[in-house]
């Protein structure tokens, strides 16, 4: 029986059938609407790159008034949770055990050093097994000492010996809250799960149950099957994006400075490679366990680690940076952060959109070549 390449009637029937199947699948609803809420809460409250309340010790060896005043400055800093001590041995063991990330020693001759202008005034000992935290402890401790010195000089009517005064200004995230960058990035991770994992699992489940063979026996073309299978999940991904955005703005206080139109346009572009990758995974793996493992290794972990969501891509080795260019989330995470924190910057959006569509096209072509003999009648 002759048939056209694409029949709107057959396509509508497939979309209707797939939509009903999605609505009747509790696991799909859980992944699409419950899991995103859980992940957003985790990234909002459990994951934070803000350095606050670092546990440190302050060893006060001097009994002078200036030394006590400096120790009080450390206790009053929002960056430190101070454990006071009189001897180094009492805090060094805590650093070894990991209870403290370092300690600051205000030496016995602190007043003499202060009067003579000798440096350093204090000794800063940090836990080098945590390099990033050690650098923060060192920098923040030096900042506390410098601020204390400037306040002391100002109280005496002496201008601080500084030729240049630096006034930092932070664009887009003036409060320097990592939540404002993490929540938009978390939406990309959520859409990766919905697009790739859910698509791969559902189609693999059909192969397991034998319902895919029943579809293949109908007079339906391969393009109609692909579109009919993926269109409901495409719409589901857009709905989940809207739900996540409402949670981000209304519950977590993340500003949306861009437009909803730009947000959904970029999300639609990202769903193309996400769905294509899920389709490709289902073409190789025809059982749900293998499909879940492949989706985790090839989609979720790269999106989490190689997208710039948690780790700066520029700080990665060259080989890893090259690999990150084929990770669609690499282009989607900065787009989301820009939409939320900056606004509609189409000069930045368009190249990223083209990159996502190119990756998605490659996935669909690979999936089509893999399943062509099985889908074409």
Tab-separated table of C-alpha atoms in Angstrom:
chain	number	residue	atom	x	y	z
A	1	UNK	CA	0.000	0.000	0.000
A	2	UNK	CA	1.437	3.358	-1.016
A	3	UNK	CA	1.862	5.994	1.611
A	4	UNK	CA	3.103	9.565	1.818
A	5	UNK	CA	6.371	10.407	3.533
A	6	UNK	CA	4.557	12.284	6.270
A	7	UNK	CA	0.854	11.987	7.022
A	8	UNK	CA	-0.570	14.573	9.456
A	9	UNK	CA	-3.350	12.144	10.367
A	10	UNK	CA	-1.000	9.293	11.252
A	11	UNK	CA	1.325	11.693	13.051
A	12	UNK	CA	-1.537	13.112	15.130
A	13	UNK	CA	-2.604	9.580	16.064
A	14	UNK	CA	0.923	8.694	17.190
A	15	UNK	CA	1.264	11.889	19.206
A	16	UNK	CA	-2.104	11.245	20.861
A	17	UNK	CA	-1.158	7.669	21.678
A	18	UNK	CA	2.232	8.716	23.121
A	19	UNK	CA	0.704	11.550	25.128
A	20	UNK	CA	-1.822	9.213	26.725
A	21	UNK	CA	0.967	6.781	27.525
A	22	UNK	CA	3.021	9.521	29.181
A	23	UNK	CA	0.085	10.737	31.251
A	24	UNK	CA	-0.626	7.188	32.423
A	25	UNK	CA	3.002	6.532	33.376
A	26	UNK	CA	3.619	7.503	37.032
A	27	UNK	CA	7.385	7.173	36.646
A	28	UNK	CA	7.396	9.680	33.786
A	29	UNK	CA	5.423	12.165	35.868
A	30	UNK	CA	7.804	11.647	38.781
A	31	UNK	CA	10.857	12.296	36.619
A	32	UNK	CA	9.268	15.279	34.886
A	33	UNK	CA	7.788	17.130	37.870
A	34	UNK	CA	8.882	15.668	41.216
A	35	UNK	CA	12.571	15.096	40.503
A	36	UNK	CA	13.110	18.687	39.231
A	37	UNK	CA	11.688	20.104	42.463
A	38	UNK	CA	13.935	17.845	44.562
A	39	UNK	CA	17.017	18.763	42.516
A	40	UNK	CA	16.299	22.481	42.718
A	41	UNK	CA	15.973	22.271	46.497
A	42	UNK	CA	19.247	20.355	46.711
A	43	UNK	CA	21.148	22.810	44.540
A	44	UNK	CA	19.587	25.766	46.346
A	45	UNK	CA	20.275	24.653	49.908
A	46	UNK	CA	22.648	21.671	49.961
A	47	UNK	CA	25.141	22.842	47.321
A	48	UNK	CA	26.872	26.152	47.898
A	49	UNK	CA	30.177	27.572	46.730
A	50	UNK	CA	29.902	30.520	49.098
A	51	UNK	CA	32.651	30.583	51.694
A	52	UNK	CA	31.056	31.437	55.018
A	53	UNK	CA	31.728	30.449	58.617
A	54	UNK	CA	35.039	28.702	57.959
A	55	UNK	CA	36.113	27.013	61.208
A	56	UNK	CA	39.512	28.368	62.239
A	57	UNK	CA	41.469	28.775	65.419
A	58	UNK	CA	42.870	32.060	66.719
A	59	UNK	CA	45.878	31.548	68.962
A	60	UNK	CA	46.285	34.625	71.166
A	61	UNK	CA	49.820	34.491	72.582
A	62	UNK	CA	49.977	38.199	73.432
A	63	UNK	CA	48.113	39.814	76.334
A	64	UNK	CA	48.212	43.306	74.832
A	65	UNK	CA	45.075	45.339	74.154
A	66	UNK	CA	45.811	45.562	70.411
A	67	UNK	CA	46.171	41.789	70.156
A	68	UNK	CA	42.838	41.254	71.909
A	69	UNK	CA	41.234	43.815	69.611
A	70	UNK	CA	42.530	41.991	66.518
A	71	UNK	CA	41.306	38.653	67.893
A	72	UNK	CA	37.871	40.213	68.362
A	73	UNK	CA	37.949	41.311	64.715
A	74	UNK	CA	38.419	37.700	63.636
A	75	UNK	CA	35.540	36.620	65.878
A	76	UNK	CA	33.316	39.300	64.364
A	77	UNK	CA	34.062	38.332	60.763
A	78	UNK	CA	31.220	36.619	58.886
A	79	UNK	CA	33.753	34.456	57.084
A	80	UNK	CA	35.120	32.712	60.178
A	81	UNK	CA	33.834	30.634	63.055
A	82	UNK	CA	36.581	31.162	65.602
A	83	UNK	CA	37.878	28.708	68.173
A	84	UNK	CA	39.999	30.749	70.629
A	85	UNK	CA	43.182	29.264	72.057
A	86	UNK	CA	46.283	30.287	73.971
A	87	UNK	CA	48.659	27.667	72.590
A	88	UNK	CA	49.246	26.342	69.079
A	89	UNK	CA	49.215	22.706	70.107
A	90	UNK	CA	45.580	22.965	71.198
A	91	UNK	CA	44.414	23.858	67.672
A	92	UNK	CA	46.972	22.085	65.500
A	93	UNK	CA	45.467	18.707	66.410
A	94	UNK	CA	42.054	20.010	65.335
A	95	UNK	CA	43.509	21.004	61.949
A	96	UNK	CA	44.978	17.530	61.517
A	97	UNK	CA	41.630	15.915	62.337
A	98	UNK	CA	39.778	18.236	59.946
A	99	UNK	CA	37.722	20.026	62.590
A	100	UNK	CA	39.488	23.291	61.741
A	101	UNK	CA	40.667	24.497	58.330
A	102	UNK	CA	43.553	26.499	59.768
A	103	UNK	CA	44.574	28.828	62.553
A	104	UNK	CA	45.921	32.342	62.983
A	105	UNK	CA	48.675	33.027	65.496
A	106	UNK	CA	48.909	36.453	67.130
A	107	UNK	CA	52.462	36.208	68.511
A	108	UNK	CA	53.817	37.341	71.852
A	109	UNK	CA	55.733	40.259	70.316
A	110	UNK	CA	52.678	41.480	68.374
A	111	UNK	CA	52.683	44.968	69.989
A	112	UNK	CA	56.394	45.436	69.266
A	113	UNK	CA	55.919	44.408	65.620
A	114	UNK	CA	52.968	46.742	65.370
A	115	UNK	CA	54.841	49.753	66.738
A	116	UNK	CA	57.914	49.141	64.580
A	117	UNK	CA	55.848	48.389	61.479
A	118	UNK	CA	57.393	44.961	61.075
A	119	UNK	CA	55.704	42.333	58.911
A	120	UNK	CA	54.185	39.893	59.096
A	121	UNK	CA	52.110	40.797	62.114
A	122	UNK	CA	50.465	37.384	62.418
A	123	UNK	CA	51.114	33.849	61.246
A	124	UNK	CA	48.483	32.060	59.150
A	125	UNK	CA	48.569	28.258	59.052
A	126	UNK	CA	46.120	26.489	56.722
A	127	UNK	CA	45.185	22.940	55.759
A	128	UNK	CA	46.876	22.404	52.388
A	129	UNK	CA	44.888	19.220	51.704
A	130	UNK	CA	42.038	21.552	50.761
A	131	UNK	CA	43.797	24.011	48.432
A	132	UNK	CA	40.808	26.197	47.584
A	133	UNK	CA	39.708	26.545	51.193
A	134	UNK	CA	43.308	27.159	52.247
A	135	UNK	CA	43.562	30.055	49.786
A	136	UNK	CA	40.294	31.505	51.070
A	137	UNK	CA	41.472	31.271	54.681
A	138	UNK	CA	44.720	33.025	53.810
A	139	UNK	CA	43.080	35.801	51.800
A	140	UNK	CA	40.249	36.431	54.241
A	141	UNK	CA	42.614	36.419	57.225
A	142	UNK	CA	44.869	38.937	55.496
A	143	UNK	CA	41.790	41.020	54.736
A	144	UNK	CA	40.753	41.010	58.400
A	145	UNK	CA	44.215	42.170	59.464
A	146	UNK	CA	44.338	44.890	56.806
A	147	UNK	CA	40.877	46.166	57.704
A	148	UNK	CA	41.801	46.189	61.374
A	149	UNK	CA	44.966	48.188	60.644
A	150	UNK	CA	43.062	50.739	58.565
A	151	UNK	CA	40.454	51.152	61.302
A	152	UNK	CA	43.182	51.577	63.913
A	153	UNK	CA	44.981	54.225	61.867
A	154	UNK	CA	41.740	56.058	61.142
A	155	UNK	CA	40.944	56.153	64.877
A	156	UNK	CA	44.282	57.905	65.402
A	157	UNK	CA	43.564	60.359	62.618
A	158	UNK	CA	46.246	58.862	60.387
A	159	UNK	CA	45.458	58.192	56.723
A	160	UNK	CA	46.147	54.704	55.540
A	161	UNK	CA	49.301	54.553	53.377
A	162	UNK	CA	47.492	53.624	50.203
A	163	UNK	CA	47.989	55.483	46.929
A	164	UNK	CA	45.066	53.826	45.206
A	165	UNK	CA	41.680	52.966	46.686
A	166	UNK	CA	39.979	50.006	45.033
A	167	UNK	CA	36.195	49.886	45.079
A	168	UNK	CA	34.993	46.553	43.638
A	169	UNK	CA	31.770	46.396	41.670
A	170	UNK	CA	30.139	43.107	40.728
A	171	UNK	CA	27.782	42.980	37.778
A	172	UNK	CA	24.710	40.721	37.509
A	173	UNK	CA	25.193	39.176	40.979
A	174	UNK	CA	26.132	41.988	43.323
A	175	UNK	CA	25.523	39.846	46.424
A	176	UNK	CA	27.952	37.177	45.116
A	177	UNK	CA	25.465	34.428	45.997
A	178	UNK	CA	26.292	31.185	44.226
A	179	UNK	CA	22.629	30.205	44.425
A	180	UNK	CA	21.870	32.765	41.709
A	181	UNK	CA	24.238	30.970	39.342
A	182	UNK	CA	23.514	27.424	40.511
A	183	UNK	CA	19.731	27.511	40.160
A	184	UNK	CA	19.729	28.459	36.434
A	185	UNK	CA	22.403	25.829	35.819
A	186	UNK	CA	20.347	23.285	37.738
A	187	UNK	CA	17.506	23.825	35.268
A	188	UNK	CA	19.872	22.641	32.521
A	189	UNK	CA	20.626	19.490	34.518
A	190	UNK	CA	16.899	18.907	35.057
A	191	UNK	CA	16.168	19.254	31.343
A	192	UNK	CA	19.016	16.872	30.555
A	193	UNK	CA	17.339	14.262	32.759
A	194	UNK	CA	13.903	14.852	31.262
A	195	UNK	CA	15.107	14.964	27.668
A	196	UNK	CA	17.725	12.243	27.600
A	197	UNK	CA	17.020	9.855	30.459
A	198	UNK	CA	13.244	9.840	30.165
A	199	UNK	CA	13.280	9.408	26.370
A	200	UNK	CA	15.861	6.620	26.491
A	201	UNK	CA	14.013	4.747	29.236
A	202	UNK	CA	10.567	4.997	27.682
A	203	UNK	CA	11.611	3.823	24.219
A	204	UNK	CA	13.800	1.070	25.698
A	205	UNK	CA	10.787	-0.045	27.729
A	206	UNK	CA	8.762	-0.374	24.542
A	207	UNK	CA	11.435	-2.623	23.043
A	208	UNK	CA	11.366	-4.729	26.211
A	209	UNK	CA	7.581	-5.100	26.174
A	210	UNK	CA	7.409	-5.754	22.443
A	211	UNK	CA	5.120	-2.784	21.741
A	212	UNK	CA	7.689	-1.246	19.400
A	213	UNK	CA	7.300	-4.226	17.054
A	214	UNK	CA	3.564	-3.598	17.014
A	215	UNK	CA	4.197	-0.004	15.932
A	216	UNK	CA	6.612	-1.194	13.235
A	217	UNK	CA	3.916	-3.427	11.815
A	218	UNK	CA	1.664	-0.442	11.125
A	219	UNK	CA	1.851	1.607	7.884
A	220	UNK	CA	3.807	4.387	9.584
A	221	UNK	CA	7.040	5.919	8.303
A	222	UNK	CA	10.225	6.317	10.316
A	223	UNK	CA	9.952	10.106	10.436
A	224	UNK	CA	6.404	9.869	11.772
A	225	UNK	CA	7.474	7.418	14.461
A	226	UNK	CA	10.378	9.609	15.549
A	227	UNK	CA	8.314	12.794	15.681
A	228	UNK	CA	5.352	11.047	17.292
A	229	UNK	CA	7.597	9.559	19.982
A	230	UNK	CA	9.544	12.710	20.782
A	231	UNK	CA	7.011	15.522	20.463
A	232	UNK	CA	5.180	14.740	23.748
A	233	UNK	CA	8.512	14.713	25.630
A	234	UNK	CA	9.500	17.943	23.910
A	235	UNK	CA	6.352	19.595	25.243
A	236	UNK	CA	6.870	17.932	28.628
A	237	UNK	CA	10.374	19.424	28.791
A	238	UNK	CA	9.066	22.922	28.057
A	239	UNK	CA	6.390	22.561	30.736
A	240	UNK	CA	9.021	21.395	33.241
A	241	UNK	CA	11.158	24.409	32.288
A	242	UNK	CA	8.264	26.708	33.092
A	243	UNK	CA	7.675	24.987	36.437
A	244	UNK	CA	11.375	25.231	37.354
A	245	UNK	CA	11.471	28.890	36.365
A	246	UNK	CA	8.465	29.703	38.531
A	247	UNK	CA	10.102	27.909	41.469
A	248	UNK	CA	13.391	29.721	40.872
A	249	UNK	CA	11.827	33.178	40.755
A	250	UNK	CA	9.035	32.846	43.303
A	251	UNK	CA	10.507	30.435	45.850
A	252	UNK	CA	14.265	30.997	45.656
A	253	UNK	CA	14.211	34.681	44.705
A	254	UNK	CA	16.282	34.349	41.528
A	255	UNK	CA	15.639	37.325	39.219
A	256	UNK	CA	14.493	36.722	35.652
A	257	UNK	CA	15.839	39.772	33.842
A	258	UNK	CA	15.364	38.300	30.381
A	259	UNK	CA	12.132	37.447	28.594
A	260	UNK	CA	10.104	34.265	28.787
A	261	UNK	CA	10.243	34.095	24.993
A	262	UNK	CA	14.044	33.925	25.015
A	263	UNK	CA	13.967	31.372	27.833
A	264	UNK	CA	11.628	29.022	25.978
A	265	UNK	CA	13.440	29.529	22.657
A	266	UNK	CA	16.761	28.509	24.184
A	267	UNK	CA	15.106	25.641	26.063
A	268	UNK	CA	13.549	24.359	22.855
A	269	UNK	CA	16.938	24.456	21.162
A	270	UNK	CA	18.488	22.489	24.034
A	271	UNK	CA	15.772	19.845	23.965
A	272	UNK	CA	16.765	18.956	20.395
A	273	UNK	CA	20.160	17.444	21.390
A	274	UNK	CA	18.737	16.113	24.675
A	275	UNK	CA	15.962	14.189	22.933
A	276	UNK	CA	18.278	13.160	20.116
A	277	UNK	CA	20.764	11.703	22.561
A	278	UNK	CA	18.002	9.798	24.331
A	279	UNK	CA	16.810	8.432	21.006
A	280	UNK	CA	20.349	7.368	20.093
A	281	UNK	CA	20.780	5.623	23.449
A	282	UNK	CA	17.518	3.740	22.966
A	283	UNK	CA	18.681	2.679	19.505
A	284	UNK	CA	21.729	0.992	21.028
A	285	UNK	CA	20.268	-0.237	24.323
A	286	UNK	CA	16.931	-2.031	24.227
A	287	UNK	CA	16.501	-2.583	27.931
A	288	UNK	CA	15.919	0.007	30.607
A	289	UNK	CA	18.866	-0.840	32.838
A	290	UNK	CA	21.468	-0.404	30.093
A	291	UNK	CA	19.675	2.707	28.813
A	292	UNK	CA	19.757	4.267	32.281
A	293	UNK	CA	23.479	3.551	32.657
A	294	UNK	CA	24.283	4.984	29.247
A	295	UNK	CA	22.169	8.069	29.922
A	296	UNK	CA	23.935	8.595	33.251
A	297	UNK	CA	27.422	8.240	31.770
A	298	UNK	CA	26.906	10.049	28.480
A	299	UNK	CA	24.406	12.769	29.405
A	300	UNK	CA	23.952	13.478	33.109
A	301	UNK	CA	27.600	13.335	34.257
A	302	UNK	CA	28.985	15.391	31.330
A	303	UNK	CA	26.228	17.964	31.863
A	304	UNK	CA	27.109	18.150	35.556
A	305	UNK	CA	30.901	18.227	35.208
A	306	UNK	CA	31.744	19.618	31.759
A	307	UNK	CA	29.157	22.348	31.258
A	308	UNK	CA	30.659	25.026	33.484
A	309	UNK	CA	27.831	24.473	35.959
A	310	UNK	CA	30.114	23.642	38.898
A	311	UNK	CA	33.622	23.928	37.475
A	312	UNK	CA	35.103	26.597	35.224
A	313	UNK	CA	35.783	25.198	31.758
A	314	UNK	CA	38.758	27.517	31.245
A	315	UNK	CA	40.549	25.885	34.187
A	316	UNK	CA	40.230	22.377	32.710
A	317	UNK	CA	42.972	20.638	30.671
A	318	UNK	CA	42.941	21.273	26.936
A	319	UNK	CA	41.757	17.754	26.092
A	320	UNK	CA	38.792	18.042	28.457
A	321	UNK	CA	37.919	21.477	27.076
A	322	UNK	CA	37.814	19.981	23.592
A	323	UNK	CA	35.495	17.197	24.758
A	324	UNK	CA	33.198	19.753	26.392
A	325	UNK	CA	32.414	21.252	22.979
A	326	UNK	CA	30.188	18.267	22.165
A	327	UNK	CA	28.280	18.559	25.465
A	328	UNK	CA	25.094	20.488	24.712
A	329	UNK	CA	24.747	21.651	28.330
A	330	UNK	CA	27.986	23.614	27.894
A	331	UNK	CA	26.063	26.023	25.675
A	332	UNK	CA	22.813	25.954	27.635
A	333	UNK	CA	24.141	26.717	31.136
A	334	UNK	CA	25.652	30.142	30.249
A	335	UNK	CA	22.537	30.973	28.232
A	336	UNK	CA	20.305	30.296	31.248
A	337	UNK	CA	22.565	32.272	33.567
A	338	UNK	CA	22.476	35.191	31.139
A	339	UNK	CA	18.686	35.086	30.751
A	340	UNK	CA	18.173	35.072	34.510
A	341	UNK	CA	20.909	37.443	35.680
A	342	UNK	CA	21.575	39.741	32.735
A	343	UNK	CA	18.762	39.751	30.181
A	344	UNK	CA	18.251	39.003	26.493
A	345	UNK	CA	21.709	39.073	24.903
A	346	UNK	CA	21.005	37.644	21.459
A	347	UNK	CA	24.573	38.161	20.262
A	348	UNK	CA	25.486	35.523	22.840
A	349	UNK	CA	22.326	33.418	22.463
A	350	UNK	CA	22.473	32.785	18.708
A	351	UNK	CA	25.924	31.086	18.534
A	352	UNK	CA	24.997	28.855	21.464
A	353	UNK	CA	21.640	28.032	19.907
A	354	UNK	CA	23.288	27.072	16.613
A	355	UNK	CA	25.780	24.874	18.480
A	356	UNK	CA	22.979	23.055	20.331
A	357	UNK	CA	20.982	22.544	17.135
A	358	UNK	CA	24.091	21.214	15.357
A	359	UNK	CA	24.736	18.695	18.141
A	360	UNK	CA	21.076	17.684	18.099
A	361	UNK	CA	21.106	17.206	14.329
A	362	UNK	CA	24.145	14.946	14.635
A	363	UNK	CA	22.386	12.849	17.296
A	364	UNK	CA	19.250	12.484	15.179
A	365	UNK	CA	21.233	11.484	12.088
A	366	UNK	CA	23.139	8.868	14.073
A	367	UNK	CA	19.922	7.543	15.602
A	368	UNK	CA	18.221	7.446	12.206
A	369	UNK	CA	21.113	5.555	10.641
A	370	UNK	CA	21.103	3.094	13.531
A	371	UNK	CA	17.351	2.431	13.435
A	372	UNK	CA	16.611	2.929	9.757
A	373	UNK	CA	16.297	-0.743	8.879
A	374	UNK	CA	14.080	-1.376	11.852
A	375	UNK	CA	11.773	1.588	11.386
A	376	UNK	CA	11.385	1.711	7.621
A	377	UNK	CA	8.746	-0.686	6.300
